[in-house]
Amino acid sequence: RAFGRDSLSLRAANDLIQDGVTDILHLSEGFPGWRAAGLPCTGSVAVRRDREAKVAAAKKDKEARKAARPAERRPKVLGLYTGSKSFAVWPVVFQRLSDFGPKSVTAIEAKEMAESGKAVIVDVRPNKRYVKKHIAGSVNVPLYKAIQGNKSLGNLRNFFTGSFQYPTERDADFAEAVGKAVGKEGKMIILSCGAGGSLDTFSDKLDKNGDRIPDRYRKYGIESTSLTALDELIQAGYTNVAHLEGGDSSWNFMNLPVEGKRLTKPPTAPAFYIDDDLKYGPNADAVRAERAAKAKVEVDDGKKEEGEKKEEEKSKEEAEEKAEE
């Protein structure tokens, strides 16, 4: 830097000095130095950067408020507590389950494991729903039980939420109840509820590389009663536990055995919903019969077509013989 560093401001200062102006000061580091000092700026770029800074500050504030949220929450209605124990909020449950990596099984896998005696299916839905219809051979240990004592707050909550069910509360002794119901036989405990829930945070859409795109509406997966119950068992020390994918809905869709007071006829499903071996699936027997009848018709049509073709060839040969005579 034998001659320093050239700049427009220094050239402008030189021109002013040549014109006789002596009261001149030079802004060290120029406009970047002004902006770095946090002094006010104007112009379209300044407005955009100011807006970006505000957005970044708001995002940081939102993250700080999320971090300050309590990890546990005690159920309450209109500011009045309805239980004696606090429970982990779903984002905390989701993170703990994601770190643990629980096993998930399909409906068919759960059926085979239960029939072989390797597992027991525990239905965590309320007892009233379980009695109406449930997985055959499953055990009912509700995560939410009927409110003991004064039910006023529970009725009030149901009134504001539009629920007509019997008021319930979280069972603080759920893990202990599961131990009593299942026993100490060393079987895997498969938890099931109505829909099953999910820890998957990705959508079915793919990016240009063929990878699944994160779903912003499923940042914490899909909350469910069975996943919440699964976390509670894990926190209580259970390790041989699993989650039924799709819950009772997937079990019913596959037309697997159910029990209960209110059994409905399985829905009719098109053939492409049936497994390749037709071992399971909605309306499997009807589809098998339909396929067999269709195959028989195809064979009969083939035989008929072959007979007509032979008759046609015979008639053609007779006509040729007469023409030669």
CSV table of C-alpha atoms in Angstrom, one decimal:
chain,number,residue,atom,x,y,z
A,1,ARG,CA,0.0,0.0,0.0
A,2,ALA,CA,2.6,2.5,-1.0
A,3,PHE,CA,-0.2,4.9,-2.1
A,4,GLY,CA,-2.8,3.9,0.5
A,5,ARG,CA,-6.2,2.6,-0.8
A,6,ASP,CA,-8.1,4.4,-3.5
A,7,SER,CA,-11.8,5.3,-2.9
A,8,LEU,CA,-14.5,7.6,-4.2
A,9,SER,CA,-14.7,9.5,-1.0
A,10,LEU,CA,-11.0,10.3,-1.0
A,11,ARG,CA,-11.1,11.4,-4.6
A,12,ALA,CA,-14.1,13.6,-3.8
A,13,ALA,CA,-12.2,15.1,-0.8
A,14,ASN,CA,-9.2,15.9,-3.1
A,15,ASP,CA,-11.5,17.7,-5.6
A,16,LEU,CA,-12.9,19.8,-2.8
A,17,ILE,CA,-9.5,20.7,-1.5
A,18,GLN,CA,-8.4,21.7,-5.0
A,19,ASP,CA,-11.5,24.0,-5.2
A,20,GLY,CA,-10.4,25.7,-1.9
A,21,VAL,CA,-12.6,23.9,0.6
A,22,THR,CA,-10.7,23.3,3.8
A,23,ASP,CA,-13.3,22.2,6.4
A,24,ILE,CA,-13.4,18.5,5.2
A,25,LEU,CA,-13.6,15.3,7.2
A,26,HIS,CA,-13.4,11.7,5.8
A,27,LEU,CA,-15.6,8.9,7.1
A,28,SER,CA,-13.4,6.1,8.1
A,29,GLU,CA,-14.5,2.7,6.5
A,30,GLY,CA,-17.3,4.5,4.7
A,31,PHE,CA,-20.9,3.3,4.6
A,32,PRO,CA,-20.0,-0.3,5.6
A,33,GLY,CA,-18.5,1.1,8.8
A,34,TRP,CA,-21.6,3.2,9.4
A,35,ARG,CA,-23.9,0.2,9.0
A,36,ALA,CA,-21.7,-2.0,11.1
A,37,ALA,CA,-22.0,0.5,13.9
A,38,GLY,CA,-25.8,0.1,13.8
A,39,LEU,CA,-26.5,3.7,12.8
A,40,PRO,CA,-29.7,4.5,11.0
A,41,CYS,CA,-29.8,3.9,7.2
A,42,THR,CA,-32.4,4.4,4.5
A,43,GLY,CA,-33.2,3.1,1.0
A,44,SER,CA,-34.7,0.0,-0.4
A,45,VAL,CA,-31.9,-2.3,0.7
A,46,ALA,CA,-31.9,-0.9,4.2
A,47,VAL,CA,-35.7,-1.4,4.4
A,48,ARG,CA,-35.3,-5.0,3.3
A,49,ARG,CA,-32.5,-5.7,5.7
A,50,ASP,CA,-34.4,-4.1,8.5
A,51,ARG,CA,-37.4,-6.4,7.7
A,52,GLU,CA,-35.2,-9.5,7.6
A,53,ALA,CA,-33.7,-8.5,11.0
A,54,LYS,CA,-37.1,-8.2,12.5
A,55,VAL,CA,-38.2,-11.6,11.1
A,56,ALA,CA,-35.0,-13.2,12.5
A,57,ALA,CA,-35.6,-11.5,15.9
A,58,ALA,CA,-39.2,-12.7,15.9
A,59,LYS,CA,-38.1,-16.3,15.0
A,60,LYS,CA,-35.5,-16.2,17.8
A,61,ASP,CA,-38.1,-15.0,20.3
A,62,LYS,CA,-40.5,-17.7,19.2
A,63,GLU,CA,-37.8,-20.4,19.7
A,64,ALA,CA,-36.9,-18.9,23.1
A,65,ARG,CA,-40.6,-19.0,24.2
A,66,LYS,CA,-40.8,-22.7,23.0
A,67,ALA,CA,-37.7,-23.6,25.0
A,68,ALA,CA,-39.3,-21.9,28.0
A,69,ARG,CA,-42.4,-24.0,27.8
A,70,PRO,CA,-42.8,-26.6,30.6
A,71,ALA,CA,-41.9,-30.2,29.8
A,72,GLU,CA,-44.8,-31.4,31.9
A,73,ARG,CA,-48.4,-30.2,32.3
A,74,ARG,CA,-51.0,-30.9,34.8
A,75,PRO,CA,-54.5,-31.3,33.4
A,76,LYS,CA,-56.9,-28.5,34.3
A,77,VAL,CA,-60.3,-27.0,33.3
A,78,LEU,CA,-60.9,-23.3,33.5
A,79,GLY,CA,-57.7,-22.9,35.5
A,80,LEU,CA,-58.7,-25.6,38.0
A,81,TYR,CA,-56.6,-28.8,38.1
A,82,THR,CA,-58.4,-32.1,37.5
A,83,GLY,CA,-55.6,-34.5,38.5
A,84,SER,CA,-52.9,-34.9,41.1
A,85,LYS,CA,-50.0,-35.7,38.6
A,86,SER,CA,-48.3,-33.8,35.8
A,87,PHE,CA,-47.6,-35.5,32.5
A,88,ALA,CA,-45.1,-34.8,29.7
A,89,VAL,CA,-46.4,-32.7,26.8
A,90,TRP,CA,-46.5,-34.3,23.4
A,91,PRO,CA,-43.4,-32.6,21.9
A,92,VAL,CA,-41.4,-34.0,24.8
A,93,VAL,CA,-43.0,-37.5,24.4
A,94,PHE,CA,-42.2,-37.4,20.7
A,95,GLN,CA,-38.6,-36.5,21.3
A,96,ARG,CA,-38.1,-39.3,23.9
A,97,LEU,CA,-39.7,-41.9,21.6
A,98,SER,CA,-37.6,-40.8,18.7
A,99,ASP,CA,-34.5,-41.1,20.7
A,100,PHE,CA,-35.6,-44.6,22.1
A,101,GLY,CA,-36.6,-45.9,18.6
A,102,PRO,CA,-39.5,-48.1,19.6
A,103,LYS,CA,-40.5,-51.0,17.4
A,104,SER,CA,-43.6,-50.8,15.3
A,105,VAL,CA,-45.5,-53.9,14.0
A,106,THR,CA,-48.2,-54.3,11.3
A,107,ALA,CA,-51.5,-55.8,12.1
A,108,ILE,CA,-50.6,-59.1,10.5
A,109,GLU,CA,-47.3,-59.3,12.4
A,110,ALA,CA,-49.1,-58.5,15.7
A,111,LYS,CA,-51.7,-61.3,15.0
A,112,GLU,CA,-49.0,-63.9,14.3
A,113,MET,CA,-47.0,-62.9,17.4
A,114,ALA,CA,-50.0,-63.0,19.6
A,115,GLU,CA,-51.1,-66.4,18.3
A,116,SER,CA,-47.6,-67.8,18.8
A,117,GLY,CA,-47.6,-66.6,22.4
A,118,LYS,CA,-44.7,-64.2,21.8
A,119,ALA,CA,-46.7,-61.1,22.5
A,120,VAL,CA,-49.9,-59.7,24.1
A,121,ILE,CA,-51.9,-56.9,22.6
A,122,VAL,CA,-52.9,-54.2,25.0
A,123,ASP,CA,-55.8,-51.9,24.0
A,124,VAL,CA,-55.4,-48.5,25.7
A,125,ARG,CA,-58.8,-47.1,24.7
A,126,PRO,CA,-61.5,-46.4,27.2
A,127,ASN,CA,-63.3,-49.5,28.5
A,128,LYS,CA,-66.7,-48.6,26.9
A,129,ARG,CA,-65.2,-48.5,23.4
A,130,TYR,CA,-63.2,-51.7,24.1
A,131,VAL,CA,-66.4,-53.6,25.2
A,132,LYS,CA,-68.2,-52.6,21.9
A,133,LYS,CA,-65.5,-53.9,19.6
A,134,HIS,CA,-61.8,-54.9,20.1
A,135,ILE,CA,-59.0,-57.0,18.7
A,136,ALA,CA,-59.7,-60.7,19.5
A,137,GLY,CA,-57.5,-61.8,22.5
A,138,SER,CA,-56.4,-58.3,23.4
A,139,VAL,CA,-56.3,-57.0,27.0
A,140,ASN,CA,-57.9,-53.6,28.0
A,141,VAL,CA,-55.8,-51.3,30.1
A,142,PRO,CA,-57.2,-47.8,29.5
A,143,LEU,CA,-54.7,-44.9,29.6
A,144,TYR,CA,-57.7,-42.6,30.5
A,145,LYS,CA,-60.1,-43.9,33.2
A,146,ALA,CA,-63.4,-42.6,34.5
A,147,ILE,CA,-63.0,-39.6,36.9
A,148,GLN,CA,-63.0,-40.7,40.5
A,149,GLY,CA,-65.0,-38.5,42.9
A,150,ASN,CA,-66.4,-35.2,41.8
A,151,LYS,CA,-67.1,-35.3,38.0
A,152,SER,CA,-68.2,-31.6,37.7
A,153,LEU,CA,-65.0,-30.4,36.1
A,154,GLY,CA,-65.0,-33.3,33.7
A,155,ASN,CA,-68.6,-32.6,32.7
A,156,LEU,CA,-67.7,-28.9,32.3
A,157,ARG,CA,-64.8,-29.8,30.0
A,158,ASN,CA,-67.0,-32.1,27.9
A,159,PHE,CA,-69.5,-29.3,27.6
A,160,PHE,CA,-67.0,-26.9,26.2
A,161,THR,CA,-65.4,-29.5,23.9
A,162,GLY,CA,-68.7,-30.8,22.6
A,163,SER,CA,-68.0,-34.3,23.9
A,164,PHE,CA,-70.9,-36.6,25.1
A,165,GLN,CA,-68.6,-39.3,26.6
A,166,TYR,CA,-68.3,-40.1,30.3
A,167,PRO,CA,-65.7,-37.7,31.8
A,168,THR,CA,-62.3,-39.3,32.1
A,169,GLU,CA,-58.8,-38.4,33.4
A,170,ARG,CA,-55.3,-39.8,32.8
A,171,ASP,CA,-54.5,-42.8,34.9
A,172,ALA,CA,-51.5,-42.0,37.0
A,173,ASP,CA,-50.9,-45.7,37.7
A,174,PHE,CA,-51.1,-46.9,34.1
A,175,ALA,CA,-47.7,-48.6,34.0
A,176,GLU,CA,-48.5,-50.5,37.2
A,177,ALA,CA,-51.9,-51.5,35.8
A,178,VAL,CA,-50.3,-52.9,32.6
A,179,GLY,CA,-47.9,-55.0,34.7
A,180,LYS,CA,-50.9,-56.5,36.7
A,181,ALA,CA,-52.8,-57.2,33.5
A,182,VAL,CA,-50.0,-58.7,31.5
A,183,GLY,CA,-48.0,-60.4,34.2
A,184,LYS,CA,-44.3,-61.3,34.2
A,185,GLU,CA,-44.3,-63.9,31.4
A,186,GLY,CA,-41.7,-62.0,29.3
A,187,LYS,CA,-44.0,-61.5,26.3
A,188,MET,CA,-43.7,-58.4,24.1
A,189,ILE,CA,-46.4,-55.8,24.9
A,190,ILE,CA,-48.0,-54.4,21.7
A,191,LEU,CA,-50.0,-51.2,22.4
A,192,SER,CA,-53.0,-50.3,20.3
A,193,CYS,CA,-55.5,-47.5,20.1
A,194,GLY,CA,-58.0,-46.3,17.6
A,195,ALA,CA,-55.8,-44.8,14.9
A,196,GLY,CA,-52.2,-45.6,16.1
A,197,GLY,CA,-50.5,-42.3,15.4
A,198,SER,CA,-47.0,-42.0,14.0
A,199,LEU,CA,-43.5,-40.7,14.6
A,200,ASP,CA,-43.0,-40.1,10.9
A,201,THR,CA,-42.3,-36.4,10.2
A,202,PHE,CA,-42.1,-36.6,6.4
A,203,SER,CA,-44.8,-36.3,3.7
A,204,ASP,CA,-45.3,-38.6,0.7
A,205,LYS,CA,-44.0,-36.0,-1.7
A,206,LEU,CA,-40.5,-36.4,-3.1
A,207,ASP,CA,-37.9,-33.8,-4.0
A,208,LYS,CA,-35.8,-33.8,-7.2
A,209,ASN,CA,-33.4,-36.3,-5.7
A,210,GLY,CA,-36.3,-38.7,-4.9
A,211,ASP,CA,-36.1,-38.1,-1.1
A,212,ARG,CA,-39.2,-37.5,0.9
A,213,ILE,CA,-39.9,-33.9,1.9
A,214,PRO,CA,-40.4,-33.0,5.6
A,215,ASP,CA,-44.0,-32.2,6.4
A,216,ARG,CA,-44.3,-28.9,8.3
A,217,TYR,CA,-47.6,-30.0,9.7
A,218,ARG,CA,-46.0,-33.1,11.2
A,219,LYS,CA,-43.1,-31.6,13.0
A,220,TYR,CA,-43.9,-33.8,16.0
A,221,GLY,CA,-45.4,-36.7,14.0
A,222,ILE,CA,-49.0,-37.6,14.8
A,223,GLU,CA,-50.0,-37.8,18.5
A,224,SER,CA,-52.0,-40.8,19.7
A,225,THR,CA,-53.0,-42.5,22.9
A,226,SER,CA,-51.0,-45.6,22.2
A,227,LEU,CA,-47.8,-43.7,21.5
A,228,THR,CA,-48.3,-41.7,24.8
A,229,ALA,CA,-48.9,-44.9,26.6
A,230,LEU,CA,-45.8,-46.4,25.0
A,231,ASP,CA,-43.7,-43.5,26.3
A,232,GLU,CA,-45.1,-44.0,29.8
A,233,LEU,CA,-44.1,-47.7,29.8
A,234,ILE,CA,-40.7,-46.9,28.5
A,235,GLN,CA,-40.2,-44.3,31.3
A,236,ALA,CA,-41.3,-46.9,33.8
A,237,GLY,CA,-38.6,-49.3,32.7
A,238,TYR,CA,-40.3,-51.5,30.1
A,239,THR,CA,-38.1,-52.4,27.1
A,240,ASN,CA,-39.9,-55.3,25.4
A,241,VAL,CA,-42.7,-53.1,24.0
A,242,ALA,CA,-44.0,-52.2,20.5
A,243,HIS,CA,-46.5,-50.0,18.8
A,244,LEU,CA,-49.3,-51.3,16.5
A,245,GLU,CA,-49.1,-49.4,13.2
A,246,GLY,CA,-52.5,-47.9,12.3
A,247,GLY,CA,-54.0,-49.2,15.6
A,248,ASP,CA,-57.4,-50.8,15.5
A,249,SER,CA,-58.2,-49.2,12.1
A,250,SER,CA,-55.5,-51.2,10.3
A,251,TRP,CA,-56.6,-54.4,12.1
A,252,ASN,CA,-60.2,-53.9,11.0
A,253,PHE,CA,-59.2,-53.1,7.5
A,254,MET,CA,-57.3,-56.3,7.2
A,255,ASN,CA,-60.5,-58.1,8.4
A,256,LEU,CA,-58.6,-59.8,11.3
A,257,PRO,CA,-60.5,-61.4,14.2
A,258,VAL,CA,-62.4,-59.0,16.5
A,259,GLU,CA,-64.7,-59.4,19.5
A,260,GLY,CA,-67.3,-57.3,21.2
A,261,LYS,CA,-70.9,-56.5,21.6
A,262,ARG,CA,-71.2,-54.4,18.4
A,263,LEU,CA,-69.7,-56.2,15.5
A,264,THR,CA,-70.2,-54.8,12.0
A,265,LYS,CA,-70.0,-56.6,8.7
A,266,PRO,CA,-66.5,-56.0,7.1
A,267,PRO,CA,-66.6,-53.6,4.2
A,268,THR,CA,-66.5,-54.9,0.7
A,269,ALA,CA,-63.1,-54.1,-0.9
A,270,PRO,CA,-61.8,-54.4,-4.5
A,271,ALA,CA,-59.5,-57.3,-5.3
A,272,PHE,CA,-56.4,-55.2,-5.4
A,273,TYR,CA,-56.6,-54.6,-1.7
A,274,ILE,CA,-56.2,-58.4,-1.0
A,275,ASP,CA,-52.8,-59.8,-0.2
A,276,ASP,CA,-51.2,-61.9,-2.9
A,277,ASP,CA,-51.7,-65.2,-1.1
A,278,LEU,CA,-55.3,-64.2,-0.1
A,279,LYS,CA,-54.5,-65.2,3.4
A,280,TYR,CA,-55.9,-62.0,4.9
A,281,GLY,CA,-57.8,-59.0,3.7
A,282,PRO,CA,-61.3,-57.6,3.5
A,283,ASN,CA,-63.8,-59.9,1.8
A,284,ALA,CA,-61.1,-62.4,0.9
A,285,ASP,CA,-63.4,-65.4,0.6
A,286,ALA,CA,-65.7,-63.6,-1.8
A,287,VAL,CA,-62.7,-62.5,-4.0
A,288,ARG,CA,-61.4,-66.1,-4.1
A,289,ALA,CA,-64.7,-67.4,-5.3
A,290,GLU,CA,-65.0,-64.6,-7.8
A,291,ARG,CA,-61.6,-65.3,-9.2
A,292,ALA,CA,-62.3,-69.1,-9.4
A,293,ALA,CA,-65.6,-68.5,-11.3
A,294,LYS,CA,-63.8,-66.1,-13.7
A,295,ALA,CA,-61.1,-68.6,-14.4
A,296,LYS,CA,-63.7,-71.3,-15.1
A,297,VAL,CA,-65.5,-69.1,-17.5
A,298,GLU,CA,-62.3,-68.3,-19.3
A,299,VAL,CA,-61.5,-72.0,-19.6
A,300,ASP,CA,-65.0,-72.8,-21.0
A,301,ASP,CA,-64.8,-69.9,-23.4
A,302,GLY,CA,-61.4,-71.2,-24.6
A,303,LYS,CA,-62.8,-74.7,-25.2
A,304,LYS,CA,-65.8,-73.3,-27.1
A,305,GLU,CA,-63.7,-71.1,-29.3
A,306,GLU,CA,-61.4,-74.1,-30.1
A,307,GLY,CA,-64.4,-76.3,-31.0
A,308,GLU,CA,-65.8,-73.6,-33.3
A,309,LYS,CA,-62.4,-73.2,-35.0
A,310,LYS,CA,-62.2,-77.0,-35.7
A,311,GLU,CA,-65.8,-77.0,-37.2
A,312,GLU,CA,-64.9,-74.1,-39.4
A,313,GLU,CA,-61.7,-75.8,-40.7
A,314,LYS,CA,-63.7,-79.1,-41.3
A,315,SER,CA,-66.3,-77.2,-43.3
A,316,LYS,CA,-63.6,-75.5,-45.4
A,317,GLU,CA,-62.0,-78.8,-46.2
A,318,GLU,CA,-65.3,-80.3,-47.3
A,319,ALA,CA,-66.0,-77.3,-49.5
A,320,GLU,CA,-62.6,-77.7,-51.2
A,321,GLU,CA,-63.1,-81.4,-51.9
A,322,LYS,CA,-66.5,-80.7,-53.6
A,323,ALA,CA,-64.9,-78.0,-55.7
A,324,GLU,CA,-62.2,-80.5,-56.9
A,325,GLU,CA,-64.8,-83.1,-57.9
